[in-house]
Amino acid sequence: MFSKACEHGIRAMIYIATQSTAGRRVKLGDIARHSGSPEAFTAKVLGALSKAGLLESLKGPAGGFGIDNAAKISLKSIVQAIDGDRLFKGCALGLLECDASKPCPMHHKFGAMRDGLNDMLESTHLEELATGLKSGASFLLR
Amino acid sequence: MFSKACEHGIRAMIYIATQSTAGRRVKLGDIARHSGSPEAFTAKVLGALSKAGLLESLKGPAGGFGIDNAAKISLKSIVQAIDGDRLFKGCALGLLECDASKPCPMHHKFGAMRDGLNDMLESTHLEELATGLKSGASFLLR
DNA sequence: TTAATTTAGGATAATTTTGTCCGAAATAAA
DNA sequence: TTTATTTCGGACAAAATTATCCTAAATTAA
């Protein structure tokens, strides 16, 4: 469903969100450890998320990554920043073009499902996921 | 969402279904041409589907591939034969284990969406897709 | 039996994705 | 200023996926 890069990215973002009270920064090593992702690869993904404006980063001692508006960051924005639009706009059967006027055989059946995915990702924000994680209702490492 | 192999496989199966009246066989070259897939790679995928019992194949002149129960072949059975269970059982965030008793932060939100996907793939059968294609309501090449 | 046709399957190649390594740049503190 | 720390970014490596090639095996027909 999501690429590995995206899975790493989402997990990292959720962890960062749990730690980002009052502009506090989290270091890459911490993030990788607590989100179960390889450090160097996570750095790449966080770079993309930072470039997309979903994350603040600062170099040097006392530097690190931080999120200050977790309530406004949707899962969709993260997925889009990493995996692009393929999940939201691409044809289920891989046709280069596919729309209601000249649909692939799965187009209509797929549409409803995709709308559901889209709604879910748009309406889910980092803050609620971070809250669940902090409260012990959910987990990042298994 | 689906792997390329799976996209090729579904397209090929739909085309074969449109041609499979009364035990008629379709040749690989035909299938590849009409479903817009690379021939040799499609051969691999069809091999897997044949091994899974979703498809009959016969060697030699007058040989080829055929489907005789398109009404009973669901999209899900095709996806499972090629991509396995990852889409239906894997954790959205890539955790090795993830269930309601110790869920990842996305587990519950993801569940509803996945159920929708599962239902759609289970309730959609080759026959109806082939019918749509034959009638000109949908297309395989673009 | 021989020849032609067609799938099966293994080896190999190309591409993409995933992941690592390392030096440069920035920043803060001593 | 120097040193330590940390992200940034490019090059590189490994693994998975996608795709091709070629020979063998099966089957049909001449």
mmCIF file of C-alpha atoms (C1' of nucleotides) in Angstrom:
data_model
loop_
_atom_site.group_PDB
_atom_site.id
_atom_site.type_symbol
_atom_site.label_atom_id
_atom_site.label_comp_id
_atom_site.label_asym_id
_atom_site.label_seq_id
_atom_site.Cartn_x
_atom_site.Cartn_y
_atom_site.Cartn_z
ATOM 1 C CA MET A 1 0.000 0.000 0.000
ATOM 2 C CA PHE A 2 2.572 2.543 1.144
ATOM 3 C CA SER A 3 6.248 2.385 0.211
ATOM 4 C CA LYS A 4 8.782 1.504 2.897
ATOM 5 C CA ALA A 5 10.000 5.082 2.761
ATOM 6 C CA CYS A 6 6.476 6.210 3.525
ATOM 7 C CA GLU A 7 6.042 3.748 6.371
ATOM 8 C CA HIS A 8 9.305 4.954 7.897
ATOM 9 C CA GLY A 9 8.244 8.539 7.364
ATOM 10 C CA ILE A 10 4.853 8.175 8.997
ATOM 11 C CA ARG A 11 6.263 6.315 11.992
ATOM 12 C CA ALA A 12 8.986 8.927 12.394
ATOM 13 C CA MET A 13 6.501 11.773 12.173
ATOM 14 C CA ILE A 14 4.252 10.216 14.778
ATOM 15 C CA TYR A 15 7.165 9.807 17.157
ATOM 16 C CA ILE A 16 8.404 13.331 16.568
ATOM 17 C CA ALA A 17 4.893 14.595 17.238
ATOM 18 C CA THR A 18 4.834 12.866 20.618
ATOM 19 C CA GLN A 19 8.038 14.701 21.565
ATOM 20 C CA SER A 20 7.307 18.087 20.113
ATOM 21 C CA THR A 21 6.013 20.110 22.988
ATOM 22 C CA ALA A 22 7.012 23.748 23.000
ATOM 23 C CA GLY A 23 9.458 23.727 20.153
ATOM 24 C CA ARG A 24 11.485 20.863 21.552
ATOM 25 C CA ARG A 25 13.789 19.193 19.011
ATOM 26 C CA VAL A 26 14.381 15.481 18.627
ATOM 27 C CA LYS A 27 17.589 14.066 17.241
ATOM 28 C CA LEU A 28 17.725 11.667 14.314
ATOM 29 C CA GLY A 29 19.213 8.883 16.435
ATOM 30 C CA ASP A 30 16.316 9.102 18.879
ATOM 31 C CA ILE A 31 13.779 9.096 16.093
ATOM 32 C CA ALA A 32 15.295 6.074 14.383
ATOM 33 C CA ARG A 33 15.510 4.163 17.650
ATOM 34 C CA HIS A 34 11.960 4.890 18.743
ATOM 35 C CA SER A 35 10.358 4.395 15.365
ATOM 36 C CA GLY A 36 12.288 1.263 14.428
ATOM 37 C CA SER A 37 13.701 2.686 11.207
ATOM 38 C CA PRO A 38 17.223 2.656 9.783
ATOM 39 C CA GLU A 39 18.895 5.918 10.725
ATOM 40 C CA ALA A 40 20.448 6.949 7.426
ATOM 41 C CA PHE A 41 17.408 6.112 5.374
ATOM 42 C CA THR A 42 15.165 7.940 7.805
ATOM 43 C CA ALA A 43 17.376 10.984 7.374
ATOM 44 C CA LYS A 44 16.571 11.000 3.656
ATOM 45 C CA VAL A 45 12.859 10.702 4.260
ATOM 46 C CA LEU A 46 12.873 13.425 6.903
ATOM 47 C CA GLY A 47 14.769 15.619 4.474
ATOM 48 C CA ALA A 48 11.918 15.280 1.993
ATOM 49 C CA LEU A 49 9.304 15.969 4.669
ATOM 50 C CA SER A 50 11.255 18.985 5.841
ATOM 51 C CA LYS A 51 11.547 20.301 2.308
ATOM 52 C CA ALA A 52 7.775 19.849 1.985
ATOM 53 C CA GLY A 53 7.317 22.068 5.029
ATOM 54 C CA LEU A 54 5.844 19.396 7.297
ATOM 55 C CA LEU A 55 8.758 19.446 9.689
ATOM 56 C CA GLU A 56 11.287 21.887 11.089
ATOM 57 C CA SER A 57 14.921 20.946 11.268
ATOM 58 C CA LEU A 58 17.959 22.587 12.800
ATOM 59 C CA LYS A 59 21.624 21.671 12.508
ATOM 60 C CA GLY A 60 24.194 21.672 15.250
ATOM 61 C CA PRO A 61 24.148 20.779 18.938
ATOM 62 C CA ALA A 62 20.686 21.299 20.379
ATOM 63 C CA GLY A 63 19.475 20.787 16.826
ATOM 64 C CA GLY A 64 17.146 18.106 15.556
ATOM 65 C CA PHE A 65 13.648 17.789 14.180
ATOM 66 C CA GLY A 66 10.408 19.216 15.449
ATOM 67 C CA ILE A 67 6.753 19.581 14.552
ATOM 68 C CA ASP A 68 4.800 22.452 15.953
ATOM 69 C CA ASN A 69 1.430 22.049 14.322
ATOM 70 C CA ALA A 70 0.681 18.347 14.626
ATOM 71 C CA ALA A 71 -3.032 19.075 14.659
ATOM 72 C CA LYS A 72 -2.799 20.448 11.152
ATOM 73 C CA ILE A 73 -0.667 17.788 9.532
ATOM 74 C CA SER A 74 -2.759 15.110 7.846
ATOM 75 C CA LEU A 75 -1.561 11.656 6.973
ATOM 76 C CA LYS A 76 -2.348 12.483 3.391
ATOM 77 C CA SER A 77 0.123 15.350 3.326
ATOM 78 C CA ILE A 78 2.841 12.984 4.538
ATOM 79 C CA VAL A 79 1.999 10.265 2.044
ATOM 80 C CA GLN A 80 1.889 12.798 -0.769
ATOM 81 C CA ALA A 81 5.228 14.301 0.197
ATOM 82 C CA ILE A 82 6.915 10.898 0.050
ATOM 83 C CA ASP A 83 4.985 8.700 -2.392
ATOM 84 C CA GLY A 84 3.484 11.434 -4.514
ATOM 85 C CA ASP A 85 0.039 11.203 -6.054
ATOM 86 C CA ARG A 86 0.167 7.696 -7.482
ATOM 87 C CA LEU A 87 -2.076 6.254 -4.761
ATOM 88 C CA PHE A 88 -4.628 9.018 -5.209
ATOM 89 C CA LYS A 89 -4.606 9.511 -8.944
ATOM 90 C CA GLY A 90 -2.972 6.498 -10.594
ATOM 91 C CA CYS A 91 -4.985 3.874 -12.456
ATOM 92 C CA ALA A 92 -5.541 0.676 -10.490
ATOM 93 C CA LEU A 93 -4.492 -1.372 -13.517
ATOM 94 C CA GLY A 94 -1.538 0.816 -14.440
ATOM 95 C CA LEU A 95 -2.998 2.496 -17.526
ATOM 96 C CA LEU A 96 -1.256 5.754 -18.331
ATOM 97 C CA GLU A 97 -4.585 7.480 -18.587
ATOM 98 C CA CYS A 98 -7.809 6.361 -17.007
ATOM 99 C CA ASP A 99 -10.853 8.432 -16.213
ATOM 100 C CA ALA A 100 -14.610 8.184 -16.105
ATOM 101 C CA SER A 101 -14.891 8.985 -19.796
ATOM 102 C CA LYS A 102 -12.590 6.135 -20.836
ATOM 103 C CA PRO A 103 -12.176 3.960 -17.781
ATOM 104 C CA CYS A 104 -10.224 0.781 -17.173
ATOM 105 C CA PRO A 105 -12.391 -2.191 -16.216
ATOM 106 C CA MET A 106 -11.794 -1.580 -12.508
ATOM 107 C CA HIS A 107 -12.152 2.176 -12.555
ATOM 108 C CA HIS A 108 -15.585 2.543 -11.009
ATOM 109 C CA LYS A 109 -15.266 -0.228 -8.468
ATOM 110 C CA PHE A 110 -11.923 1.151 -7.449
ATOM 111 C CA GLY A 111 -13.162 4.693 -7.113
ATOM 112 C CA ALA A 112 -15.308 4.134 -4.063
ATOM 113 C CA MET A 113 -12.525 2.356 -2.280
ATOM 114 C CA ARG A 114 -10.062 5.081 -3.133
ATOM 115 C CA ASP A 115 -12.424 7.769 -1.917
ATOM 116 C CA GLY A 116 -12.525 5.950 1.407
ATOM 117 C CA LEU A 117 -8.763 5.847 1.603
ATOM 118 C CA ASN A 118 -8.527 9.487 0.651
ATOM 119 C CA ASP A 119 -11.057 10.567 3.267
ATOM 120 C CA MET A 120 -9.334 8.535 5.936
ATOM 121 C CA LEU A 121 -5.925 10.006 5.171
ATOM 122 C CA GLU A 122 -7.255 13.539 4.912
ATOM 123 C CA SER A 123 -9.207 13.399 8.129
ATOM 124 C CA THR A 124 -6.525 11.735 10.229
ATOM 125 C CA HIS A 125 -4.022 14.135 11.717
ATOM 126 C CA LEU A 126 -0.726 13.551 13.445
ATOM 127 C CA GLU A 127 -1.903 14.873 16.758
ATOM 128 C CA GLU A 128 -4.479 12.185 17.371
ATOM 129 C CA LEU A 129 -2.043 9.436 16.401
ATOM 130 C CA ALA A 130 0.593 10.889 18.711
ATOM 131 C CA THR A 131 -1.934 11.090 21.532
ATOM 132 C CA GLY A 132 -2.815 7.432 21.117
ATOM 133 C CA LEU A 133 0.832 6.497 21.160
ATOM 134 C CA LYS A 134 1.614 8.555 24.259
ATOM 135 C CA SER A 135 -1.376 7.146 26.112
ATOM 136 C CA GLY A 136 -0.232 3.591 25.452
ATOM 137 C CA ALA A 137 -3.217 2.825 23.277
ATOM 138 C CA SER A 138 -0.962 2.120 20.296
ATOM 139 C CA PHE A 139 2.621 1.120 19.587
ATOM 140 C CA LEU A 140 5.409 1.827 17.119
ATOM 141 C CA LEU A 141 7.817 -1.006 17.873
ATOM 142 C CA ARG A 142 7.074 -4.669 17.332
ATOM 143 C CA MET B 1 -1.462 -0.412 -4.503
ATOM 144 C CA PHE B 2 -0.922 -3.494 -6.641
ATOM 145 C CA SER B 3 2.464 -4.595 -7.963
ATOM 146 C CA LYS B 4 3.172 -4.284 -11.682
ATOM 147 C CA ALA B 5 3.049 -8.062 -11.904
ATOM 148 C CA CYS B 6 -0.444 -7.940 -10.430
ATOM 149 C CA GLU B 7 -1.590 -5.179 -12.764
ATOM 150 C CA HIS B 8 -0.336 -7.190 -15.734
ATOM 151 C CA GLY B 9 -1.977 -10.297 -14.354
ATOM 152 C CA ILE B 10 -5.384 -8.716 -13.827
ATOM 153 C CA ARG B 11 -5.389 -7.100 -17.258
ATOM 154 C CA ALA B 12 -4.357 -10.385 -18.874
ATOM 155 C CA MET B 13 -7.040 -12.314 -17.006
ATOM 156 C CA ILE B 14 -9.734 -9.864 -18.046
ATOM 157 C CA TYR B 15 -8.702 -10.136 -21.668
ATOM 158 C CA ILE B 16 -8.552 -13.917 -21.547
ATOM 159 C CA ALA B 17 -12.005 -13.935 -19.995
ATOM 160 C CA THR B 18 -13.376 -11.920 -22.901
ATOM 161 C CA GLN B 19 -12.053 -14.573 -25.302
ATOM 162 C CA SER B 20 -12.884 -17.687 -23.359
ATOM 163 C CA THR B 21 -16.117 -18.876 -24.775
ATOM 164 C CA ALA B 22 -16.529 -22.629 -25.026
ATOM 165 C CA GLY B 23 -13.034 -23.680 -24.055
ATOM 166 C CA ARG B 24 -11.380 -21.478 -26.630
ATOM 167 C CA ARG B 25 -7.656 -20.883 -26.005
ATOM 168 C CA VAL B 26 -5.805 -17.605 -26.362
ATOM 169 C CA LYS B 27 -2.124 -17.418 -27.167
ATOM 170 C CA LEU B 28 0.384 -15.527 -25.078
ATOM 171 C CA GLY B 29 1.212 -13.137 -27.926
ATOM 172 C CA ASP B 30 -2.437 -12.183 -28.278
ATOM 173 C CA ILE B 31 -2.818 -11.674 -24.579
ATOM 174 C CA ALA B 32 0.261 -9.488 -24.321
ATOM 175 C CA ARG B 33 -0.800 -7.402 -27.302
ATOM 176 C CA HIS B 34 -4.352 -6.855 -26.131
ATOM 177 C CA SER B 35 -3.542 -6.236 -22.510
ATOM 178 C CA GLY B 36 -0.536 -3.990 -23.123
ATOM 179 C CA SER B 37 1.902 -6.109 -21.147
ATOM 180 C CA PRO B 38 5.409 -7.343 -21.947
ATOM 181 C CA GLU B 39 5.098 -10.845 -23.325
ATOM 182 C CA ALA B 40 7.808 -12.681 -21.398
ATOM 183 C CA PHE B 41 6.890 -11.130 -18.083
ATOM 184 C CA THR B 42 3.240 -11.876 -18.654
ATOM 185 C CA ALA B 43 4.211 -15.496 -19.243
ATOM 186 C CA LYS B 44 5.665 -15.639 -15.740
ATOM 187 C CA VAL B 45 2.589 -14.128 -14.181
ATOM 188 C CA LEU B 46 0.247 -16.418 -16.090
ATOM 189 C CA GLY B 47 2.357 -19.338 -14.949
ATOM 190 C CA ALA B 48 1.686 -18.384 -11.347
ATOM 191 C CA LEU B 49 -2.026 -17.943 -11.984
ATOM 192 C CA SER B 50 -2.163 -21.262 -13.762
ATOM 193 C CA LYS B 51 -0.374 -22.961 -10.902
ATOM 194 C CA ALA B 52 -2.919 -21.392 -8.560
ATOM 195 C CA GLY B 53 -5.675 -23.008 -10.586
ATOM 196 C CA LEU B 54 -7.227 -19.791 -11.875
ATOM 197 C CA LEU B 55 -6.361 -20.504 -15.467
ATOM 198 C CA GLU B 56 -5.961 -23.460 -17.807
ATOM 199 C CA SER B 57 -2.983 -23.678 -20.083
ATOM 200 C CA LEU B 58 -2.036 -26.042 -22.855
ATOM 201 C CA LYS B 59 1.192 -26.349 -24.806
ATOM 202 C CA GLY B 60 1.629 -26.907 -28.493
ATOM 203 C CA PRO B 61 -0.186 -25.656 -31.581
ATOM 204 C CA ALA B 62 -3.809 -24.922 -30.766
ATOM 205 C CA GLY B 63 -2.578 -24.425 -27.213
ATOM 206 C CA GLY B 64 -2.800 -21.285 -25.140
ATOM 207 C CA PHE B 65 -4.602 -20.003 -22.069
ATOM 208 C CA GLY B 66 -8.242 -20.196 -21.164
ATOM 209 C CA ILE B 67 -10.655 -19.489 -18.331
ATOM 210 C CA ASP B 68 -13.852 -21.436 -18.136
ATOM 211 C CA ASN B 69 -15.394 -20.166 -14.912
ATOM 212 C CA ALA B 70 -14.955 -16.394 -15.111
ATOM 213 C CA ALA B 71 -18.048 -15.924 -12.984
ATOM 214 C CA LYS B 72 -16.339 -17.651 -10.096
ATOM 215 C CA ILE B 73 -12.956 -15.975 -10.213
ATOM 216 C CA SER B 74 -12.763 -12.973 -7.921
ATOM 217 C CA LEU B 75 -10.257 -10.172 -8.212
ATOM 218 C CA LYS B 76 -9.112 -11.065 -4.750
ATOM 219 C CA SER B 77 -8.100 -14.565 -5.791
ATOM 220 C CA ILE B 78 -5.942 -13.070 -8.547
ATOM 221 C CA VAL B 79 -4.337 -10.492 -6.298
ATOM 222 C CA GLN B 80 -3.645 -13.136 -3.668
ATOM 223 C CA ALA B 81 -2.112 -15.514 -6.189
ATOM 224 C CA ILE B 82 0.350 -12.844 -7.341
ATOM 225 C CA ASP B 83 0.913 -10.405 -4.482
ATOM 226 C CA GLY B 84 0.091 -12.710 -1.616
ATOM 227 C CA ASP B 85 -1.600 -11.542 1.554
ATOM 228 C CA ARG B 86 0.392 -8.439 2.320
ATOM 229 C CA LEU B 87 -2.381 -6.100 1.184
ATOM 230 C CA PHE B 88 -4.976 -7.933 3.252
ATOM 231 C CA LYS B 89 -3.024 -8.774 6.360
ATOM 232 C CA GLY B 90 0.092 -6.622 6.527
ATOM 233 C CA CYS B 91 0.418 -3.684 8.933
ATOM 234 C CA ALA B 92 -0.107 -0.294 7.307
ATOM 235 C CA LEU B 93 3.041 1.000 9.001
ATOM 236 C CA GLY B 94 5.127 -2.075 8.328
ATOM 237 C CA LEU B 95 5.231 -3.514 11.849
ATOM 238 C CA LEU B 96 5.982 -7.223 11.865
ATOM 239 C CA GLU B 97 3.027 -7.819 14.120
ATOM 240 C CA CYS B 98 0.035 -5.589 14.508
ATOM 241 C CA ASP B 99 -3.399 -6.504 15.784
ATOM 242 C CA ALA B 100 -6.258 -5.070 17.779
ATOM 243 C CA SER B 101 -4.645 -6.084 21.058
ATOM 244 C CA LYS B 102 -1.407 -4.220 20.325
ATOM 245 C CA PRO B 103 -2.116 -2.003 17.357
ATOM 246 C CA CYS B 104 0.028 0.421 15.426
ATOM 247 C CA PRO B 105 -1.220 4.017 15.553
ATOM 248 C CA MET B 106 -3.028 3.612 12.245
ATOM 249 C CA HIS B 107 -4.479 0.177 12.868
ATOM 250 C CA HIS B 108 -8.079 1.059 13.543
ATOM 251 C CA LYS B 109 -8.390 3.834 11.003
ATOM 252 C CA PHE B 110 -6.832 1.567 8.433
ATOM 253 C CA GLY B 111 -9.075 -1.360 9.205
ATOM 254 C CA ALA B 112 -12.269 0.156 7.845
ATOM 255 C CA MET B 113 -10.556 1.132 4.641
ATOM 256 C CA ARG B 114 -9.043 -2.292 4.214
ATOM 257 C CA ASP B 115 -12.381 -3.979 4.798
ATOM 258 C CA GLY B 116 -13.748 -1.879 1.961
ATOM 259 C CA LEU B 117 -10.938 -2.949 -0.328
ATOM 260 C CA ASN B 118 -11.367 -6.563 0.677
ATOM 261 C CA ASP B 119 -15.113 -6.512 0.041
ATOM 262 C CA MET B 120 -14.646 -4.877 -3.317
ATOM 263 C CA LEU B 121 -12.063 -7.419 -4.462
ATOM 264 C CA GLU B 122 -14.056 -10.354 -3.146
ATOM 265 C CA SER B 123 -17.324 -9.282 -4.707
ATOM 266 C CA THR B 124 -15.903 -8.342 -8.095
ATOM 267 C CA HIS B 125 -15.579 -11.254 -10.499
ATOM 268 C CA LEU B 126 -13.844 -11.585 -13.826
ATOM 269 C CA GLU B 127 -17.022 -12.090 -15.747
ATOM 270 C CA GLU B 128 -18.500 -8.689 -15.072
ATOM 271 C CA LEU B 129 -15.216 -6.959 -15.910
ATOM 272 C CA ALA B 130 -14.948 -8.931 -19.150
ATOM 273 C CA THR B 131 -18.532 -8.032 -20.023
ATOM 274 C CA GLY B 132 -17.810 -4.340 -19.538
ATOM 275 C CA LEU B 133 -14.752 -4.605 -21.727
ATOM 276 C CA LYS B 134 -16.548 -6.467 -24.507
ATOM 277 C CA SER B 135 -19.424 -4.009 -24.493
ATOM 278 C CA GLY B 136 -17.061 -1.084 -24.941
ATOM 279 C CA ALA B 137 -17.861 0.353 -21.532
ATOM 280 C CA SER B 138 -14.254 0.017 -20.427
ATOM 281 C CA PHE B 139 -10.788 -0.250 -21.956
ATOM 282 C CA LEU B 140 -7.503 -2.062 -21.431
ATOM 283 C CA LEU B 141 -5.168 -0.090 -23.668
ATOM 284 C CA ARG B 142 -4.263 3.568 -23.142
ATOM 285 C "C1'" DT C 1 8.628 -39.755 -37.375
ATOM 286 C "C1'" DT C 2 9.502 -35.113 -38.336
ATOM 287 C "C1'" DA C 3 8.510 -30.448 -38.141
ATOM 288 C "C1'" DA C 4 6.138 -26.583 -36.354
ATOM 289 C "C1'" DT C 5 3.993 -24.302 -32.561
ATOM 290 C "C1'" DT C 6 3.362 -22.996 -27.992
ATOM 291 C "C1'" DT C 7 3.873 -22.978 -22.873
ATOM 292 C "C1'" DA C 8 7.364 -23.844 -18.839
ATOM 293 C "C1'" DG C 9 11.173 -22.589 -16.489
ATOM 294 C "C1'" DG C 10 15.879 -21.245 -15.509
ATOM 295 C "C1'" DA C 11 19.487 -17.786 -16.230
ATOM 296 C "C1'" DT C 12 20.392 -13.257 -16.817
ATOM 297 C "C1'" DA C 13 19.820 -8.218 -17.243
ATOM 298 C "C1'" DA C 14 17.796 -3.666 -16.235
ATOM 299 C "C1'" DT C 15 15.463 -0.711 -13.204
ATOM 300 C "C1'" DT C 16 13.664 0.875 -8.957
ATOM 301 C "C1'" DT C 17 13.610 0.886 -4.192
ATOM 302 C "C1'" DT C 18 15.847 0.552 -0.048
ATOM 303 C "C1'" DG C 19 19.655 1.310 2.595
ATOM 304 C "C1'" DT C 20 24.671 2.863 3.901
ATOM 305 C "C1'" DC C 21 28.752 5.859 4.092
ATOM 306 C "C1'" DC C 22 31.117 9.889 4.389
ATOM 307 C "C1'" DG C 23 32.431 14.609 3.951
ATOM 308 C "C1'" DA C 24 30.426 19.355 3.927
ATOM 309 C "C1'" DA C 25 27.773 22.866 6.107
ATOM 310 C "C1'" DA C 26 25.627 24.866 10.006
ATOM 311 C "C1'" DT C 27 25.232 25.776 14.792
ATOM 312 C "C1'" DA C 28 26.230 26.139 19.664
ATOM 313 C "C1'" DA C 29 29.248 26.136 23.422
ATOM 314 C "C1'" DA C 30 33.734 26.264 25.469
ATOM 315 C "C1'" DT D 1 38.431 30.676 17.411
ATOM 316 C "C1'" DT D 2 38.215 26.052 18.180
ATOM 317 C "C1'" DT D 3 35.700 22.029 19.048
ATOM 318 C "C1'" DA D 4 31.823 19.142 19.309
ATOM 319 C "C1'" DT D 5 27.430 18.138 17.547
ATOM 320 C "C1'" DT D 6 24.021 17.569 14.233
ATOM 321 C "C1'" DT D 7 21.577 17.864 9.773
ATOM 322 C "C1'" DC D 8 22.399 17.924 4.555
ATOM 323 C "C1'" DG D 9 23.562 15.913 0.326
ATOM 324 C "C1'" DG D 10 25.970 13.216 -2.879
ATOM 325 C "C1'" DA D 11 28.062 8.856 -3.993
ATOM 326 C "C1'" DC D 12 27.783 4.258 -3.361
ATOM 327 C "C1'" DA D 13 25.886 -0.550 -2.267
ATOM 328 C "C1'" DA D 14 22.414 -4.043 -1.613
ATOM 329 C "C1'" DA D 15 18.077 -5.987 -2.424
ATOM 330 C "C1'" DA D 16 13.741 -6.415 -4.645
ATOM 331 C "C1'" DT D 17 11.068 -5.912 -8.621
ATOM 332 C "C1'" DT D 18 10.441 -5.868 -13.367
ATOM 333 C "C1'" DA D 19 11.692 -7.561 -17.671
ATOM 334 C "C1'" DT D 20 14.231 -10.341 -21.324
ATOM 335 C "C1'" DC D 21 16.383 -14.406 -23.421
ATOM 336 C "C1'" DC D 22 16.979 -18.964 -24.424
ATOM 337 C "C1'" DT D 23 16.394 -23.898 -24.126
ATOM 338 C "C1'" DA D 24 13.438 -27.704 -22.873
ATOM 339 C "C1'" DA D 25 9.105 -29.992 -22.877
ATOM 340 C "C1'" DA D 26 4.620 -30.845 -24.669
ATOM 341 C "C1'" DT D 27 1.439 -31.084 -28.277
ATOM 342 C "C1'" DT D 28 -0.466 -31.057 -32.870
ATOM 343 C "C1'" DA D 29 -0.356 -31.943 -37.651
ATOM 344 C "C1'" DA D 30 1.848 -33.267 -41.801
#
